[in-house]
Short mmCIF file of C-alpha atoms in Angstrom, two decimals:
data_model
loop_
_atom_site.label_atom_id
_atom_site.label_comp_id
_atom_site.label_asym_id
_atom_site.label_seq_id
_atom_site.Cartn_x
_atom_site.Cartn_y
_atom_site.Cartn_z
CA UNK A 1 88.06 109.04 117.18
CA UNK A 2 90.65 107.00 119.01
CA UNK A 3 94.33 107.83 118.80
CA UNK A 4 96.51 105.60 116.60
CA UNK A 5 98.53 102.90 118.31
CA UNK A 6 102.31 103.46 118.53
CA UNK A 7 104.11 102.20 115.41
CA UNK A 8 107.77 101.30 115.05
CA UNK A 9 108.01 103.00 111.65
CA UNK A 10 105.40 104.42 109.30
CA UNK A 11 104.56 106.89 106.56
CA UNK A 12 101.88 109.42 105.16
CA UNK A 13 100.43 112.92 103.81
CA UNK A 14 98.09 114.48 101.15
CA UNK A 15 94.82 112.73 100.31
CA UNK A 16 94.62 110.63 97.14
CA UNK A 17 91.56 108.76 95.90
CA UNK A 18 91.67 105.43 94.04
CA UNK A 19 90.02 107.04 91.01
CA UNK A 20 93.12 109.17 90.37
CA UNK A 21 95.32 106.17 89.58
CA UNK A 22 95.99 105.41 85.95
CA UNK A 23 95.20 101.86 84.80
CA UNK A 24 98.72 101.56 83.35
CA UNK A 25 99.87 99.50 80.37
CA UNK A 26 101.62 96.42 81.75
CA UNK A 27 101.18 94.81 85.12
CA UNK A 28 101.76 91.87 87.40
CA UNK A 29 99.08 92.18 90.06
CA UNK A 30 96.69 90.19 92.19
CA UNK A 31 92.94 90.44 92.37
CA UNK A 32 92.37 93.51 90.20
CA UNK A 33 88.84 93.63 88.83
CA UNK A 34 87.59 90.76 91.02
CA UNK A 35 84.37 91.06 93.05
CA UNK A 36 85.11 92.16 96.62
CA UNK A 37 84.02 89.81 99.38
CA UNK A 38 83.87 90.67 103.06
CA UNK A 39 87.45 91.41 104.08
CA UNK A 40 88.89 89.61 107.08
CA UNK A 41 92.68 89.79 107.35
CA UNK A 42 94.59 86.66 108.29
CA UNK A 43 95.43 86.80 112.01
CA UNK A 44 97.99 84.41 113.52
CA UNK A 45 98.74 83.88 117.23
CA UNK A 46 102.19 83.07 118.63
CA UNK A 47 103.60 83.38 115.09
CA UNK A 48 107.29 82.51 114.52
CA UNK A 49 109.27 85.50 113.22
CA UNK A 50 112.54 83.71 112.45
CA UNK A 51 111.54 83.33 108.74
CA UNK A 52 110.46 86.99 108.70
CA UNK A 53 113.78 88.65 109.61
CA UNK A 54 116.98 88.33 107.57
CA UNK A 55 119.14 88.01 110.69
CA UNK A 56 117.29 84.76 111.41
CA UNK A 57 116.67 85.64 115.07
CA UNK A 58 114.27 83.11 116.63
CA UNK A 59 111.51 85.10 118.32
CA UNK A 60 107.71 85.10 118.10
CA UNK A 61 104.91 87.59 117.60
CA UNK A 62 102.04 87.39 120.08
CA UNK A 63 99.71 88.46 117.24
CA UNK A 64 100.54 88.77 113.52
CA UNK A 65 98.19 90.22 110.88
CA UNK A 66 98.98 89.56 107.23
CA UNK A 67 98.21 92.67 105.17
CA UNK A 68 97.67 91.68 101.53
CA UNK A 69 95.59 94.68 100.44
CA UNK A 70 94.60 98.16 101.59
CA UNK A 71 91.26 96.64 102.61
CA UNK A 72 93.07 94.51 105.20
CA UNK A 73 94.27 97.71 106.88
CA UNK A 74 90.74 99.09 106.85
CA UNK A 75 89.48 95.88 108.45
CA UNK A 76 92.27 95.99 111.02
CA UNK A 77 91.34 99.55 112.03
CA UNK A 78 87.69 98.52 112.33
CA UNK A 79 88.55 95.75 114.81
CA UNK A 80 88.50 97.37 118.28
CA UNK A 81 90.55 94.61 119.88
CA UNK A 82 93.38 94.73 117.31
CA UNK A 83 93.47 98.46 116.55
CA UNK A 84 93.54 99.52 120.20
CA UNK A 85 96.87 97.77 120.75
CA UNK A 86 100.41 98.94 119.88
CA UNK A 87 101.50 98.03 116.35
CA UNK A 88 104.78 97.03 114.72
CA UNK A 89 105.08 97.20 110.91
CA UNK A 90 107.11 94.43 109.28
CA UNK A 91 108.14 94.18 105.63
CA UNK A 92 111.05 91.97 104.64
CA UNK A 93 112.64 92.18 108.08
CA UNK A 94 115.99 93.22 106.57
CA UNK A 95 116.51 96.33 108.69
CA UNK A 96 115.58 95.16 112.18
CA UNK A 97 117.16 93.43 115.16
CA UNK A 98 114.55 91.62 117.25
CA UNK A 99 115.69 91.54 120.87
CA UNK A 100 112.77 89.47 122.18
CA UNK A 101 109.24 88.28 121.47
CA UNK A 102 107.14 91.04 119.92
CA UNK A 103 104.13 92.03 122.03
CA UNK A 104 102.68 94.75 119.75
CA UNK A 105 100.46 93.53 116.91
CA UNK A 106 102.72 92.80 113.93
CA UNK A 107 101.32 94.07 110.62
CA UNK A 108 103.16 91.94 108.05
CA UNK A 109 102.97 93.94 104.80
CA UNK A 110 102.45 91.58 101.84
CA UNK A 111 100.72 93.83 99.27
CA UNK A 112 101.72 92.73 95.76
CA UNK A 113 101.49 94.19 92.27
CA UNK A 114 103.82 95.64 89.62
CA UNK A 115 102.65 97.82 86.73
CA UNK A 116 103.55 100.62 84.35
CA UNK A 117 101.40 103.61 85.31
CA UNK A 118 102.51 106.10 82.67
CA UNK A 119 104.99 106.42 79.83
CA UNK A 120 106.22 109.78 78.53
CA UNK A 121 109.17 110.96 76.46
CA UNK A 122 110.93 111.83 79.73
CA UNK A 123 110.23 108.84 81.98
CA UNK A 124 108.51 105.57 82.74
CA UNK A 125 106.38 105.75 85.89
CA UNK A 126 106.27 102.32 87.53
CA UNK A 127 104.16 101.35 90.55
CA UNK A 128 104.88 98.51 92.97
CA UNK A 129 102.97 97.08 95.92
CA UNK A 130 104.63 97.67 99.28
CA UNK A 131 105.02 93.94 99.89
CA UNK A 132 106.95 93.22 96.71
CA UNK A 133 110.52 92.03 97.29
CA UNK A 134 112.76 94.93 96.30
CA UNK A 135 115.14 92.88 94.14
CA UNK A 136 112.19 91.27 92.34
CA UNK A 137 110.90 94.75 91.54
CA UNK A 138 114.29 95.75 90.09
CA UNK A 139 114.42 92.55 88.03
CA UNK A 140 110.89 93.11 86.70
CA UNK A 141 111.58 96.68 85.57
CA UNK A 142 114.63 95.55 83.60
CA UNK A 143 112.68 92.68 82.01
CA UNK A 144 110.14 95.26 80.81
CA UNK A 145 112.91 97.45 79.36
CA UNK A 146 112.75 100.16 82.04
CA UNK A 147 116.28 100.99 83.17
CA UNK A 148 117.11 103.09 86.21
CA UNK A 149 117.04 100.81 89.28
CA UNK A 150 119.91 98.51 88.28
CA UNK A 151 122.43 100.05 90.72
CA UNK A 152 120.06 99.13 93.56
CA UNK A 153 119.99 95.41 92.73
CA UNK A 154 120.16 92.80 95.51
CA UNK A 155 119.35 95.24 98.32
CA UNK A 156 117.34 93.12 100.78
CA UNK A 157 113.87 94.09 101.95
CA UNK A 158 110.56 95.14 100.43
CA UNK A 159 109.42 98.00 98.24
CA UNK A 160 107.44 99.58 101.08
CA UNK A 161 110.50 99.86 103.30
CA UNK A 162 112.67 101.42 100.57
CA UNK A 163 111.50 105.03 101.04
CA UNK A 164 111.62 104.73 104.84
CA UNK A 165 115.36 104.03 104.67
CA UNK A 166 115.99 105.93 101.41
CA UNK A 167 117.98 102.92 100.28
CA UNK A 168 121.02 103.49 98.12
CA UNK A 169 124.02 101.81 96.52
CA UNK A 170 126.67 102.41 93.87
CA UNK A 171 125.87 106.07 93.29
CA UNK A 172 122.06 105.89 93.24
CA UNK A 173 119.60 106.51 96.07
CA UNK A 174 115.88 105.85 96.09
CA UNK A 175 115.18 109.59 96.10
CA UNK A 176 116.86 109.80 92.67
CA UNK A 177 114.18 107.51 91.20
CA UNK A 178 111.20 108.35 93.41
CA UNK A 179 107.88 109.67 92.08
CA UNK A 180 105.33 109.28 94.91
CA UNK A 181 103.76 106.80 97.30
CA UNK A 182 100.33 105.96 98.70
CA UNK A 183 99.76 105.41 102.40
CA UNK A 184 96.87 104.87 104.78
CA UNK A 185 96.39 107.14 107.78
CA UNK A 186 96.15 105.08 110.97
CA UNK A 187 94.07 107.81 112.62
CA UNK A 188 91.36 108.36 110.01
CA UNK A 189 91.72 105.30 107.77
CA UNK A 190 92.01 107.63 104.76
CA UNK A 191 94.43 107.07 101.89
CA UNK A 192 97.03 109.74 101.16
CA UNK A 193 99.86 110.45 98.75
CA UNK A 194 103.36 111.75 99.42
CA UNK A 195 105.61 113.31 96.80
CA UNK A 196 109.41 113.45 97.07
CA UNK A 197 109.51 116.80 98.85
CA UNK A 198 107.12 115.58 101.55
CA UNK A 199 109.28 112.52 102.16
CA UNK A 200 112.20 114.75 103.25
CA UNK A 201 114.78 112.24 102.09
CA UNK A 202 118.29 112.28 103.57
CA UNK A 203 121.17 109.84 103.88
CA UNK A 204 119.43 106.60 104.97
CA UNK A 205 116.74 108.86 106.32
CA UNK A 206 113.27 110.18 105.62
CA UNK A 207 110.29 111.79 107.31
CA UNK A 208 109.04 108.29 108.15
CA UNK A 209 111.84 107.68 110.66
CA UNK A 210 111.12 110.69 112.86
CA UNK A 211 108.79 111.59 115.69
CA UNK A 212 105.08 111.00 115.33
CA UNK A 213 102.46 113.71 115.09
CA UNK A 214 100.34 114.36 118.18
CA UNK A 215 97.98 111.38 118.65
CA UNK A 216 94.82 113.35 117.83
CA UNK A 217 96.24 114.81 114.59
CA UNK A 218 95.53 113.36 111.15
CA UNK A 219 98.61 112.65 109.08
CA UNK A 220 97.36 114.90 106.30
CA UNK A 221 98.12 118.14 108.17
CA UNK A 222 100.57 120.25 106.18
CA UNK A 223 103.88 121.25 107.72
CA UNK A 224 104.32 118.05 109.74
CA UNK A 225 108.00 117.31 110.39
CA UNK A 226 107.75 113.68 111.44
CA UNK A 227 105.39 110.94 110.30
CA UNK A 228 106.52 107.87 112.23
CA UNK A 229 103.53 106.29 113.91
CA UNK A 230 100.96 107.72 111.51
CA UNK A 231 100.51 105.57 108.43
CA UNK A 232 101.21 102.42 106.45
CA UNK A 233 102.76 102.59 102.97
CA UNK A 234 100.74 100.53 100.48
CA UNK A 235 102.19 101.45 97.05
CA UNK A 236 105.32 103.20 95.74
CA UNK A 237 105.87 104.77 92.32
CA UNK A 238 109.22 105.27 90.63
CA UNK A 239 110.24 107.73 87.90
CA UNK A 240 112.72 105.95 85.61
CA UNK A 241 114.30 108.58 83.33
CA UNK A 242 114.32 108.52 79.54
CA UNK A 243 116.72 108.48 77.88
CA UNK A 244 118.47 106.15 80.29
CA UNK A 245 121.99 107.04 81.37
CA UNK A 246 124.39 104.75 83.26
CA UNK A 247 125.64 105.70 86.73
CA UNK A 248 129.22 104.44 86.97
CA UNK A 249 130.80 106.76 89.51
CA UNK A 250 131.76 104.02 91.95
CA UNK A 251 135.24 102.54 91.54
CA UNK A 252 134.05 98.92 91.54
CA UNK A 253 131.68 99.52 88.63
CA UNK A 254 134.18 101.54 86.63
CA UNK A 255 136.77 98.80 87.17
CA UNK A 256 134.36 96.18 85.80
CA UNK A 257 133.58 98.36 82.78
CA UNK A 258 137.28 98.72 81.97
CA UNK A 259 138.04 95.03 82.59
CA UNK A 260 135.27 93.93 80.22
CA UNK A 261 136.10 96.60 77.63
CA UNK A 262 132.53 97.89 77.44
CA UNK A 263 132.37 101.61 76.71
CA UNK A 264 128.59 101.93 76.92
CA UNK A 265 127.13 99.27 79.25
CA UNK A 266 123.42 98.45 79.20
CA UNK A 267 121.16 98.50 82.29
CA UNK A 268 121.29 94.70 82.36
CA UNK A 269 125.09 94.68 82.30
CA UNK A 270 125.26 97.12 85.22
CA UNK A 271 122.67 95.01 87.06
CA UNK A 272 124.84 91.92 86.55
CA UNK A 273 127.98 93.74 87.72
CA UNK A 274 126.25 95.05 90.85
CA UNK A 275 124.95 91.57 91.70
CA UNK A 276 128.41 90.03 91.22
CA UNK A 277 130.10 92.70 93.35
CA UNK A 278 127.54 92.44 96.15
CA UNK A 279 127.72 88.64 96.23
CA UNK A 280 131.52 88.86 96.48
CA UNK A 281 131.49 91.35 99.35
CA UNK A 282 128.29 90.64 101.26
CA UNK A 283 126.83 87.41 102.69
CA UNK A 284 123.57 86.01 101.36
CA UNK A 285 120.98 86.28 104.20
CA UNK A 286 119.55 82.93 103.09
CA UNK A 287 122.90 81.33 103.97
CA UNK A 288 124.33 83.59 106.69
CA UNK A 289 121.84 85.67 108.64
CA UNK A 290 122.52 89.41 108.54
CA UNK A 291 120.86 92.81 108.15
CA UNK A 292 123.21 94.18 105.49
CA UNK A 293 125.25 97.24 106.40
CA UNK A 294 124.87 97.58 110.15
CA UNK A 295 126.39 101.04 110.56
CA UNK A 296 125.94 104.28 108.64
CA UNK A 297 128.97 105.88 107.03
CA UNK A 298 129.57 108.93 109.25
CA UNK A 299 130.02 112.44 107.88
CA UNK A 300 132.38 114.96 109.42
CA UNK A 301 133.60 118.49 108.71
CA UNK A 302 136.72 118.98 106.54
CA UNK A 303 138.54 120.20 109.66
CA UNK A 304 137.64 117.09 111.64
CA UNK A 305 138.66 114.87 108.74
CA UNK A 306 142.01 116.65 108.41
CA UNK A 307 142.62 116.20 112.14
CA UNK A 308 141.98 112.43 111.95
CA UNK A 309 144.16 112.11 108.84
CA UNK A 310 147.14 113.51 110.74
CA UNK A 311 146.89 110.41 112.94
CA UNK A 312 145.39 107.97 110.42
CA UNK A 313 146.73 108.92 106.96
CA UNK A 314 145.24 105.79 105.32
CA UNK A 315 141.66 106.50 106.43
CA UNK A 316 139.17 106.02 103.59
CA UNK A 317 137.10 109.17 103.03
CA UNK A 318 135.01 110.81 100.30
CA UNK A 319 134.15 114.49 99.76
CA UNK A 320 130.41 115.20 99.57
CA UNK A 321 128.60 117.82 97.44
CA UNK A 322 127.64 119.82 100.55
CA UNK A 323 131.27 120.20 101.59
CA UNK A 324 131.22 117.56 104.33
CA UNK A 325 133.41 114.45 104.27
CA UNK A 326 131.99 110.92 104.39
CA UNK A 327 134.10 108.33 106.18
CA UNK A 328 134.01 104.60 105.40
CA UNK A 329 132.54 102.98 108.52
CA UNK A 330 133.82 99.58 107.41
CA UNK A 331 137.40 100.89 107.34
CA UNK A 332 137.04 102.43 110.81
CA UNK A 333 135.72 99.14 112.24
CA UNK A 334 138.38 97.06 110.48
CA UNK A 335 141.11 99.39 111.77
CA UNK A 336 139.91 98.65 115.30
CA UNK A 337 140.53 94.95 114.68
CA UNK A 338 136.93 93.75 114.64
CA UNK A 339 136.80 91.94 111.29
CA UNK A 340 136.16 88.24 111.91
CA UNK A 341 135.68 88.74 115.67
CA UNK A 342 132.56 87.68 117.58
CA UNK A 343 130.62 87.94 120.82
CA UNK A 344 128.52 84.86 121.46
CA UNK A 345 126.87 83.91 118.17
CA UNK A 346 127.09 87.47 116.80
CA UNK A 347 130.06 88.05 114.51
CA UNK A 348 131.68 90.62 112.25
CA UNK A 349 131.73 89.34 108.67
CA UNK A 350 135.22 88.28 107.66
CA UNK A 351 134.99 89.95 104.24
CA UNK A 352 133.27 93.21 105.23
CA UNK A 353 133.54 94.73 108.70
CA UNK A 354 130.40 96.82 108.10
CA UNK A 355 128.24 93.68 108.27
CA UNK A 356 127.32 91.80 111.44
CA UNK A 357 126.32 88.16 110.97
CA UNK A 358 124.49 85.31 112.70
CA UNK A 359 126.96 82.55 113.56
CA UNK A 360 124.20 80.31 114.87
CA UNK A 361 121.40 78.48 113.11
CA UNK A 362 117.84 77.37 113.77
CA UNK A 363 116.88 77.10 117.42
CA UNK A 364 120.48 77.95 118.33
CA UNK A 365 120.40 81.20 116.41
CA UNK A 366 122.03 84.40 117.60
CA UNK A 367 119.93 86.50 119.97
CA UNK A 368 119.13 90.14 119.44
CA UNK A 369 120.90 90.92 122.72
CA UNK A 370 124.13 89.36 121.43
CA UNK A 371 123.92 91.42 118.25
CA UNK A 372 123.37 94.66 120.15
CA UNK A 373 126.19 93.85 122.61
CA UNK A 374 128.59 93.38 119.68
CA UNK A 375 127.36 96.56 118.01
CA UNK A 376 127.87 98.62 121.17
CA UNK A 377 131.37 97.21 121.65
CA UNK A 378 132.26 98.23 118.09
CA UNK A 379 130.82 101.71 118.63
CA UNK A 380 132.93 102.11 121.76
CA UNK A 381 136.13 101.03 119.99
CA UNK A 382 135.60 103.40 117.07
CA UNK A 383 134.79 106.31 119.36
CA UNK A 384 137.81 105.71 121.56
CA UNK A 385 140.19 105.59 118.59
CA UNK A 386 138.69 108.10 116.17
CA UNK A 387 136.28 110.21 118.23
CA UNK A 388 133.49 109.18 115.83
CA UNK A 389 130.02 108.03 116.91
CA UNK A 390 128.78 105.31 114.57
CA UNK A 391 125.01 105.24 114.04
CA UNK A 392 123.13 101.99 113.49
CA UNK A 393 121.21 101.39 110.28
CA UNK A 394 118.79 98.71 111.55
CA UNK A 395 116.11 99.33 114.16
CA UNK A 396 116.32 97.39 117.42
CA UNK A 397 112.90 96.14 118.55
#
């Protein structure tokens, strides 16, 4: 069997057959129960990727395959011309910086479907296709009466990318609501399931972001430490706890609760607050191209934090449960004078220094090289002043 092509990010482990999935009670899906015709995925040549990345960078894919079902992946692997070439997985394009035309085959994940898989006294188990827009998934769960994802509203991207990044906001991370996911092994073509432990979630991190297995090894082997380059996520399931409890630990949310005089807010109210706060602080990618938070909040030891505070007493920092201290990357960048500054058509958002933005538009859009030049300049400034290395959140391709 041939080795899998290199993949920019991917996912996998533990075999799971279709027959093990519950039919669920409510759904919004496509094509379930329909007769299956011969599957031929949609293949596009010289495809524009500007509409497919939230930064709005104008580049093209030499070959783009639209994946709208697991069968499309099977058909892709059966095509010797396509499957023998390097591959780049693309969801909502909200966590990437494209620095040039993409030569690997782009697998554009567009698998849809939302449904309730199981309901118990302890939780609702909800399943979503990897190609669903994340915010649409959050909105749907609330419309069905399933609270739990409201703090994660308006995070850009797709459902399939959410476990890769272990997305999080306002006191909730994906791992707090994760049940399991289904993926397809790019070596064997088999479908597998991962539970939370196998995902090895960390701060904006997971097993999917780390080194691939050896090329002749199936992703199902136990004990694997890194799964990048192995598989494609096709479905994700969430465990939404019952009874629902609000998460209001962040100052912005608590301030809104006090201002509105609501002692016990509903999931919908928290959803509305989160959307309002995010729209106030962060630019809408549909208006101003961006990839959300561009840098991770760094963590340091208490001793290192104390040392910096002797020089920078106003530095924003937060103690973590493991004893480390998280520093606010936005504050570090702002303190170095970068807010509102630019290099070429790449700029630092005037309201939030953690966000880099596209100051161009259309054919005169920012280039990936300009974005990365700005990012490196910011990293250098922060290191020279604070001795802190800022890590990027998006992937440069």
